[in-house]
Short mmCIF file of C-alpha atoms in Angstrom, two decimals:
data_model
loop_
_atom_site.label_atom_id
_atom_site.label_comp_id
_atom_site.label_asym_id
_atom_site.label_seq_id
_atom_site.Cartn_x
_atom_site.Cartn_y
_atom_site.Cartn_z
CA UNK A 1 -104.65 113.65 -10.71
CA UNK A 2 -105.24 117.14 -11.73
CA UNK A 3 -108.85 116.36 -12.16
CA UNK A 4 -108.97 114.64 -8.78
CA UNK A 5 -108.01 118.22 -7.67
CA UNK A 6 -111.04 119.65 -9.25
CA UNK A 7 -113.38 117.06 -7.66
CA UNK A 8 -112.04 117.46 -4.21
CA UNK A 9 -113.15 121.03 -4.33
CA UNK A 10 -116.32 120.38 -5.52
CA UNK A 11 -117.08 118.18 -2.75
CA UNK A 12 -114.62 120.31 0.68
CA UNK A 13 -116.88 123.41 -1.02
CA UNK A 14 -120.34 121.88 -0.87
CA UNK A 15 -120.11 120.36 2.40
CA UNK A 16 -118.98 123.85 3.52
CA UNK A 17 -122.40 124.87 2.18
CA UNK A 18 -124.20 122.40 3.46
CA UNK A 19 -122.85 122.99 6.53
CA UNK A 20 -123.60 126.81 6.70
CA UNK A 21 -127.17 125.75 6.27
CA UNK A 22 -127.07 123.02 8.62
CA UNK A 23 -126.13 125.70 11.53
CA UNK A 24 -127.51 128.89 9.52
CA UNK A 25 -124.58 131.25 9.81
CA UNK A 26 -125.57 134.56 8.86
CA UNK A 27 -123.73 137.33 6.76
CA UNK A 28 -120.87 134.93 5.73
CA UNK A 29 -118.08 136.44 3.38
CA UNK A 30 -116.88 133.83 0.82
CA UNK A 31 -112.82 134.85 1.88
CA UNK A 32 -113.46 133.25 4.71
CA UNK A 33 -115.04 130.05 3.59
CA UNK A 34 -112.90 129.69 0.60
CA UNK A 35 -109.41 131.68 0.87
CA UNK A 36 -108.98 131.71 4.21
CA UNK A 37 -108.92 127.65 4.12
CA UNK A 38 -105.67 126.45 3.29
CA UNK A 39 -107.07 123.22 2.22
CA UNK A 40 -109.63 124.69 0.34
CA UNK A 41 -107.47 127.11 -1.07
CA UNK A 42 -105.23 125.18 -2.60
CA UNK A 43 -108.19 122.49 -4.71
CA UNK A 44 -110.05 125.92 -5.57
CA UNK A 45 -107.15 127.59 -7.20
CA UNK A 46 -105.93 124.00 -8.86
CA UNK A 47 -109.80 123.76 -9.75
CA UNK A 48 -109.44 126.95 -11.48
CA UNK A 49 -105.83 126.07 -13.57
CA UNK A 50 -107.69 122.52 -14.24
CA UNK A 51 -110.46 123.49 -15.67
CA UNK A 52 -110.22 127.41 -17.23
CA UNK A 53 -113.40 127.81 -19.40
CA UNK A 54 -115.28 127.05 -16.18
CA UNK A 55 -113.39 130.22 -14.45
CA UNK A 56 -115.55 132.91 -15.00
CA UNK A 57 -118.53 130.88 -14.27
CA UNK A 58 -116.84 129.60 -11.13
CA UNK A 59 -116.75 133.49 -9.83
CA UNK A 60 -120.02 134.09 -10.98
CA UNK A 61 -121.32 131.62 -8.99
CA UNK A 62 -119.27 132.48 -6.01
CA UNK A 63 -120.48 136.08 -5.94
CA UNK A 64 -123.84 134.97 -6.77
CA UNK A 65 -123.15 133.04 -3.17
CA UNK A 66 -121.91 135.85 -1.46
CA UNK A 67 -125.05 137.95 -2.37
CA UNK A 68 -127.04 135.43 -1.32
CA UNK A 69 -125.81 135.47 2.02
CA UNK A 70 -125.39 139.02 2.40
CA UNK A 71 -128.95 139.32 1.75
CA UNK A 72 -129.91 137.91 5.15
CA UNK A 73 -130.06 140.24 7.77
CA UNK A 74 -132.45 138.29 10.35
CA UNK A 75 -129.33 139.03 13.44
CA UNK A 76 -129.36 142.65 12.37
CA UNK A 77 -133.15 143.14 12.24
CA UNK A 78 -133.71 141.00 15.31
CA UNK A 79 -130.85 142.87 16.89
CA UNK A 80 -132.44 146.29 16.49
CA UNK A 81 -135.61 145.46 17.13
CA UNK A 82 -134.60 143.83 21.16
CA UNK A 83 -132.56 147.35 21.08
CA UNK A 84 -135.32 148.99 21.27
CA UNK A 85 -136.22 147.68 24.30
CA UNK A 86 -140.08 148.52 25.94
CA UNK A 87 -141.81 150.67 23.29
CA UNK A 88 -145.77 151.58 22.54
CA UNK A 89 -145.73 149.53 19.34
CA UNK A 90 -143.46 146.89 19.63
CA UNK A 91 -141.66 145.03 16.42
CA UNK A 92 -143.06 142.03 15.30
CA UNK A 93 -140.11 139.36 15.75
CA UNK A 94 -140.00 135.71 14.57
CA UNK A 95 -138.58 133.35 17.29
CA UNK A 96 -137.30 129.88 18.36
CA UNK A 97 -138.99 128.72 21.51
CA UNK A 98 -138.43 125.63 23.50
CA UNK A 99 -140.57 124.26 26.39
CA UNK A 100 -138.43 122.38 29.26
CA UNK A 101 -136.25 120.86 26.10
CA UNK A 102 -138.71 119.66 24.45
CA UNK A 103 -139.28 120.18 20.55
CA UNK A 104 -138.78 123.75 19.75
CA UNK A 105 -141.42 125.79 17.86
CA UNK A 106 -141.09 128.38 15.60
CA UNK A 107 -143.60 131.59 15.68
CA UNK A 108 -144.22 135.36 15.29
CA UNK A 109 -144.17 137.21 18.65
CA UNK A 110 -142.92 140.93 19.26
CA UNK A 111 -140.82 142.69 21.30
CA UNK A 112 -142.79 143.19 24.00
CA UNK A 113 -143.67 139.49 24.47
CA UNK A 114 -140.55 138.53 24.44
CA UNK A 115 -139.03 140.88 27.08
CA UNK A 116 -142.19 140.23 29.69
CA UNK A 117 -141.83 136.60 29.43
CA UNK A 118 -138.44 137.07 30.54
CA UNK A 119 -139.13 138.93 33.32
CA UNK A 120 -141.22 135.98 34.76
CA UNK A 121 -138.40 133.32 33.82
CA UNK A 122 -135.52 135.21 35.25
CA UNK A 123 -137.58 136.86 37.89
CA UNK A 124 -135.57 140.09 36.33
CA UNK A 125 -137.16 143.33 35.16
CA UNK A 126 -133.83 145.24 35.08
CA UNK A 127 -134.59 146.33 31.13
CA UNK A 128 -130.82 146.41 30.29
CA UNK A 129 -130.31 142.93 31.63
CA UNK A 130 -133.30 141.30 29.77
CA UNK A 131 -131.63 142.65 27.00
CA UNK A 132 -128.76 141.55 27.30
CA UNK A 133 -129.27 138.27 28.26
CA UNK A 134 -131.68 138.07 25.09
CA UNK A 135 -129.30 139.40 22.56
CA UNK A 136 -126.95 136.22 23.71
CA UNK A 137 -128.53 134.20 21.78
CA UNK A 138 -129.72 136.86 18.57
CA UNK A 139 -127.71 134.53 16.18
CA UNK A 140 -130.18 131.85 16.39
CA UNK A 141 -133.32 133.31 18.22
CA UNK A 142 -133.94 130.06 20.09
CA UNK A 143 -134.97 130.68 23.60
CA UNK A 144 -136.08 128.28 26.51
CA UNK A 145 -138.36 129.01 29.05
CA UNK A 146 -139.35 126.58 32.27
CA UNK A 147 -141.32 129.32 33.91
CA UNK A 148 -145.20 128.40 33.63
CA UNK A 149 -146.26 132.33 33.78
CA UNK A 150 -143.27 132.89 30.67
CA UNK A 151 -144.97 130.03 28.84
CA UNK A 152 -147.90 131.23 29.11
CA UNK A 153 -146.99 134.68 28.35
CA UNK A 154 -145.38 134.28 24.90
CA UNK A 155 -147.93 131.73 24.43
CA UNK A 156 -146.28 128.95 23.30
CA UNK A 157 -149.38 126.46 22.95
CA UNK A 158 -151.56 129.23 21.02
CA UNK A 159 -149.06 129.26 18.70
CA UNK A 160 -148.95 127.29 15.13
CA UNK A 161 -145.26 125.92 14.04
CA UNK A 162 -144.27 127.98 11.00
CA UNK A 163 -144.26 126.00 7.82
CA UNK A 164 -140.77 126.72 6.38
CA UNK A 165 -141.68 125.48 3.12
CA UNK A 166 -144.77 128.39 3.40
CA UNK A 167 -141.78 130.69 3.82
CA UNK A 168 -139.88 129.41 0.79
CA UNK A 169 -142.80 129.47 -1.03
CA UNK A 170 -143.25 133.36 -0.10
CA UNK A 171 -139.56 134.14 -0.40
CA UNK A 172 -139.71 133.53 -4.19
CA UNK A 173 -143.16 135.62 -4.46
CA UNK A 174 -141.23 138.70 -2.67
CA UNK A 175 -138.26 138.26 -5.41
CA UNK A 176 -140.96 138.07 -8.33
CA UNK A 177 -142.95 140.91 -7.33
CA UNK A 178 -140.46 143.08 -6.67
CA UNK A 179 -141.60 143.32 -3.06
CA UNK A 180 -138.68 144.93 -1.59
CA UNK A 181 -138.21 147.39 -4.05
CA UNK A 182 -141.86 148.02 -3.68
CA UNK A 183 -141.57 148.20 0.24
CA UNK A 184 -138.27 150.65 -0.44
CA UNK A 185 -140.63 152.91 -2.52
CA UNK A 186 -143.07 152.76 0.44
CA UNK A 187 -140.44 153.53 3.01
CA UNK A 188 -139.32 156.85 0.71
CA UNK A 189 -143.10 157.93 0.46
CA UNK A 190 -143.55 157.74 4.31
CA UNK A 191 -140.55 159.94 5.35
CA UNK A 192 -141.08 162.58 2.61
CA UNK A 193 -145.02 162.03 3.96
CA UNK A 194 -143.71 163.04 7.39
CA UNK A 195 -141.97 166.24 6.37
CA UNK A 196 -145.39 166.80 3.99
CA UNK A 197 -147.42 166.84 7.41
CA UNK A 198 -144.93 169.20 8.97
CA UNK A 199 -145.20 171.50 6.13
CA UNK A 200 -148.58 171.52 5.84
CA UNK A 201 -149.41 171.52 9.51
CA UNK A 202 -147.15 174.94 9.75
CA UNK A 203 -149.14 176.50 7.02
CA UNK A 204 -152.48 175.54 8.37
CA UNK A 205 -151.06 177.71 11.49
CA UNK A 206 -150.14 180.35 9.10
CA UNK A 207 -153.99 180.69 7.17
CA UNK A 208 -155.66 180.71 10.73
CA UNK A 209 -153.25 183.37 12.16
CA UNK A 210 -154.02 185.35 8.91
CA UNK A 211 -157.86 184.80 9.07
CA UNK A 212 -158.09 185.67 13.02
CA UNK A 213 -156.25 189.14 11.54
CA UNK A 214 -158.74 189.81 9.10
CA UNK A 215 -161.45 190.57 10.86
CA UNK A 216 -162.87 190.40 14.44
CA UNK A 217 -164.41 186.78 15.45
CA UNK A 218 -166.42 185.39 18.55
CA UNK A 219 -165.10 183.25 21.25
CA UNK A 220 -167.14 180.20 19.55
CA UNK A 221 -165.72 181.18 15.93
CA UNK A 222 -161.91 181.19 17.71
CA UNK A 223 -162.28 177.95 18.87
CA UNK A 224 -163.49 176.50 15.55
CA UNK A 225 -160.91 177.87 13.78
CA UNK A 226 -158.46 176.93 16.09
CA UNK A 227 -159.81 172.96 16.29
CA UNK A 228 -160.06 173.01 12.57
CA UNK A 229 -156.40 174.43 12.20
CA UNK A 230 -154.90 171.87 14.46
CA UNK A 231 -156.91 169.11 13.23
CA UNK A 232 -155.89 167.59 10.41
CA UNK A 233 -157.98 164.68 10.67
CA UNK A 234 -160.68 167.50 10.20
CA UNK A 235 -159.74 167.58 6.02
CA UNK A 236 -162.52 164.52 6.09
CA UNK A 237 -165.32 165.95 8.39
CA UNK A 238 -168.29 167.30 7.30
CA UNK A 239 -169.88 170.01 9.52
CA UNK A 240 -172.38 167.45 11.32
CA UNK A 241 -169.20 165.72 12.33
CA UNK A 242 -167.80 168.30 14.14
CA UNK A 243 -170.45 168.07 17.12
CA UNK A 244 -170.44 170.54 19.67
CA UNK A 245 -167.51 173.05 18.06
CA UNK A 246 -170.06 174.04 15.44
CA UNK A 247 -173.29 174.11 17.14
CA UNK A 248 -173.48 177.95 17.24
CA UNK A 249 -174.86 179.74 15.01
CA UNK A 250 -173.16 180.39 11.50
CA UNK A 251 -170.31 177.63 12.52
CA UNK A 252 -170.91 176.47 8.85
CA UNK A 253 -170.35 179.74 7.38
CA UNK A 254 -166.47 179.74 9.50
CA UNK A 255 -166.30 175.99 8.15
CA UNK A 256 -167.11 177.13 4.76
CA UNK A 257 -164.38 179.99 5.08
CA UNK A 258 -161.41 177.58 6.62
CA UNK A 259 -161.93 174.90 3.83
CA UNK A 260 -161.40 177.33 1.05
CA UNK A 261 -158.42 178.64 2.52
CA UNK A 262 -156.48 175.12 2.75
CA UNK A 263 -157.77 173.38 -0.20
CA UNK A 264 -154.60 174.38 -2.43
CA UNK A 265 -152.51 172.29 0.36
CA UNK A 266 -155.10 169.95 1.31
CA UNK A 267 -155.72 168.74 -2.09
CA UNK A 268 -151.93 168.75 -2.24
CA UNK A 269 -150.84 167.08 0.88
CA UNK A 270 -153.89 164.41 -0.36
CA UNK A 271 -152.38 163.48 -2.90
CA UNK A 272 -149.16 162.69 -1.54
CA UNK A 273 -151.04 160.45 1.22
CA UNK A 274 -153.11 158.68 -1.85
CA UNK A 275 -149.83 157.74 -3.24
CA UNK A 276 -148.56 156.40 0.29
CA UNK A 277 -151.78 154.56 0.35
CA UNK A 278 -151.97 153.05 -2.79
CA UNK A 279 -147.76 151.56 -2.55
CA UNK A 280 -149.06 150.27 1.36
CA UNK A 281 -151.99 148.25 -0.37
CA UNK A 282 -149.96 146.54 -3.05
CA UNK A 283 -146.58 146.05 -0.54
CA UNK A 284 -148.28 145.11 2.44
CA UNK A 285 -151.93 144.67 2.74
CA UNK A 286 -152.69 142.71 -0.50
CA UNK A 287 -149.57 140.05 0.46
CA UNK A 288 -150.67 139.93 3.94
CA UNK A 289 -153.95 138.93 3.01
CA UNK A 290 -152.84 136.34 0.49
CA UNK A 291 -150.27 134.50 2.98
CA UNK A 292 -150.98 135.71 6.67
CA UNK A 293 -148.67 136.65 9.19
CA UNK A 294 -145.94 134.26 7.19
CA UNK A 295 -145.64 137.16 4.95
CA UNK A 296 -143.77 139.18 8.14
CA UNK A 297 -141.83 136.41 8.94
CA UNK A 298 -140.40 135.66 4.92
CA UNK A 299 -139.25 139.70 5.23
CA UNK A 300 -137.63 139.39 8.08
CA UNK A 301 -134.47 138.11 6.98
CA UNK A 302 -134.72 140.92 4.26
CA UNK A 303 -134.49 143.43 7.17
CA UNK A 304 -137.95 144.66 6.77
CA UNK A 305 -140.11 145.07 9.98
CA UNK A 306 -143.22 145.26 11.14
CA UNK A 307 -144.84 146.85 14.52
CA UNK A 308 -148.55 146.70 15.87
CA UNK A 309 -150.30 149.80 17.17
CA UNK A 310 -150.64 150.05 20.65
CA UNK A 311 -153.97 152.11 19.30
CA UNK A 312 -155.98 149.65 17.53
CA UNK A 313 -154.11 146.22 17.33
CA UNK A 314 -153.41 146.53 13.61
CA UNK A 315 -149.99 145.27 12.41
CA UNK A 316 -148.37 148.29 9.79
CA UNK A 317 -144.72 148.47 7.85
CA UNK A 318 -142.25 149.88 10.00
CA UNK A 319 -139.30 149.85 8.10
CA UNK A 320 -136.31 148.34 5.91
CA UNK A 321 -132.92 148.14 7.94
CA UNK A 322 -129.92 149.55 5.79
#
């Protein structure tokens, strides 16, 4: 009988998981699933007096379940990412979409897409209500649309159905190469990057102040100074690149002067942009390259996020959600 006990829990607790997976429930917490079940309860902790060497293996595995689900944090990212509402660079989401009930497909879109197909569906461009209506349903990101313009607009038959055995596939190549811990790494570099820039772009302010002092200078000089000073782009130029602020006479010689002032902090802040550089190529461009736009969608669920530049189309690493 006792042993019945022990296979009744073995089969209530993996149709429990079976069914979290059937209806992907996010961020579950195993007390609920387990102790706050008074059925459950009861064959678990019989389970456990049953069969004791099999105890600490049973918790083991049980917090080995709980990580697994606290891992995924697709709601949270997707939630932040609609919270931002209408921005320059929008986030790069994954999504549900259905057609007039018809099969649903699964794709990357963004933020942006997302909200302006849902002004032509609801005939709505009140921001606040777009979002809310789209965060109803930011437990399953499944959304219908009837509207021809909305179809069109998030672009439902230009899409290709995601392969989720593409995403498996990539899910174990982000555990096996570290990726996250990589992308964490990247994330660090970037924000002490930012305060680097700051730093350096306050100096640079501080070397052209002290070289105007020095001595007297021409209008033209003035003006190359001050476009090489707030510049930093400039650290790359050569004088021919520089066009028409040095195409008076002895511009090179106030080029010459300016780069031998910064290069202590140039070479400095360089190096601190080579490292950024290097951690973006191995954590995002390399992967990217190797699986596509899947490779977004697999770190999703991680809580990392991506954005495209409103500048030049190109998809970067925003961040990892805590």
């Amino acid at each position: 009988m006792k042993y019945l006990h022990a296979a009744a829990f073995h089969i209530v607790f993996f149709l429990n998981l079976d069914n979290l997976k059937k209806h992907r429930l996010r961020l579950v917490v195993l007390e609920l699933l387990v102790l706050r079940k008074p059925a459950l309860r009861q064959y678990f902790f019989r389970y456990l007096q049953v069969v004791p060497k099999m105890r600490i293996l049973t918790i083991v595995f049980l917090f080995q379940f709980l990580n697994l689900f606290s891992q995924d944090k697709t709601v949270q990212n997707f939630e932040n990412a609609i919270n931002e509402g209408y921005i320059n660079s929008p986030t790069l989401i994954p999504i549900y979409v259905i057609e007039n009930n018809k099969e649903k497909k699964y794709f990357l879109s963004d933020t942006e897409t997302l909200y302006s197909a849902f002004e032509k569906e609801l005939n709505q461009t009140n921001s606040d209500s777009l979002k809310k209506y789209i965060l109803k349903n930011k437990s399953n990101q499944t959304f219908e649309f009837k509207n021809i313009n909305a179809l069109e607009i998030i672009g439902i038959n230009r899409r290709k159905n995601i392969n989720p055995k593409e995403i498996r596939k990539i899910n174990k190549y982000i555990e096996r190469k570290k990726i996250l811990n990589g992308l964490q790494e990247l994330q660090n570099k970037k924000k002490q990057n930012s305060r680097s820039y700051d730093q350096y772009y306050k100096q640079r302010m501080i070397i052209r102040d002290r070289i105007l002092n020095e001595k007297e200078f021409n209008n033209d000089e003035k003006k190359l100074l001050g476009y090489l000073a707030t510049n930093i782009t400039t650290d790359e130029n050569t004088i021919s690149d520089l066009g028409n602020w040095a195409s008076f006479e002895n511009s090179n010689k106030i080029f010459e002067l300016w780069n031998k002032e910064i290069s202590i902090y140039k070479n400095k802040y360089a190096e601190s942009e080579k490292i950024e550089n290097e951690l973006n190529e191995k954590f995002v461009i390399q992967p990217e390259k190797k699986f596509g736009s899947n490779y977004i969608v697999a770190l999703f669920k991680y809580g990392v996020n991506f954005y495209v530049s409103d500048l030049n189309g190109v998809t970067y690493f925003r961040a990892i959600i805590n």
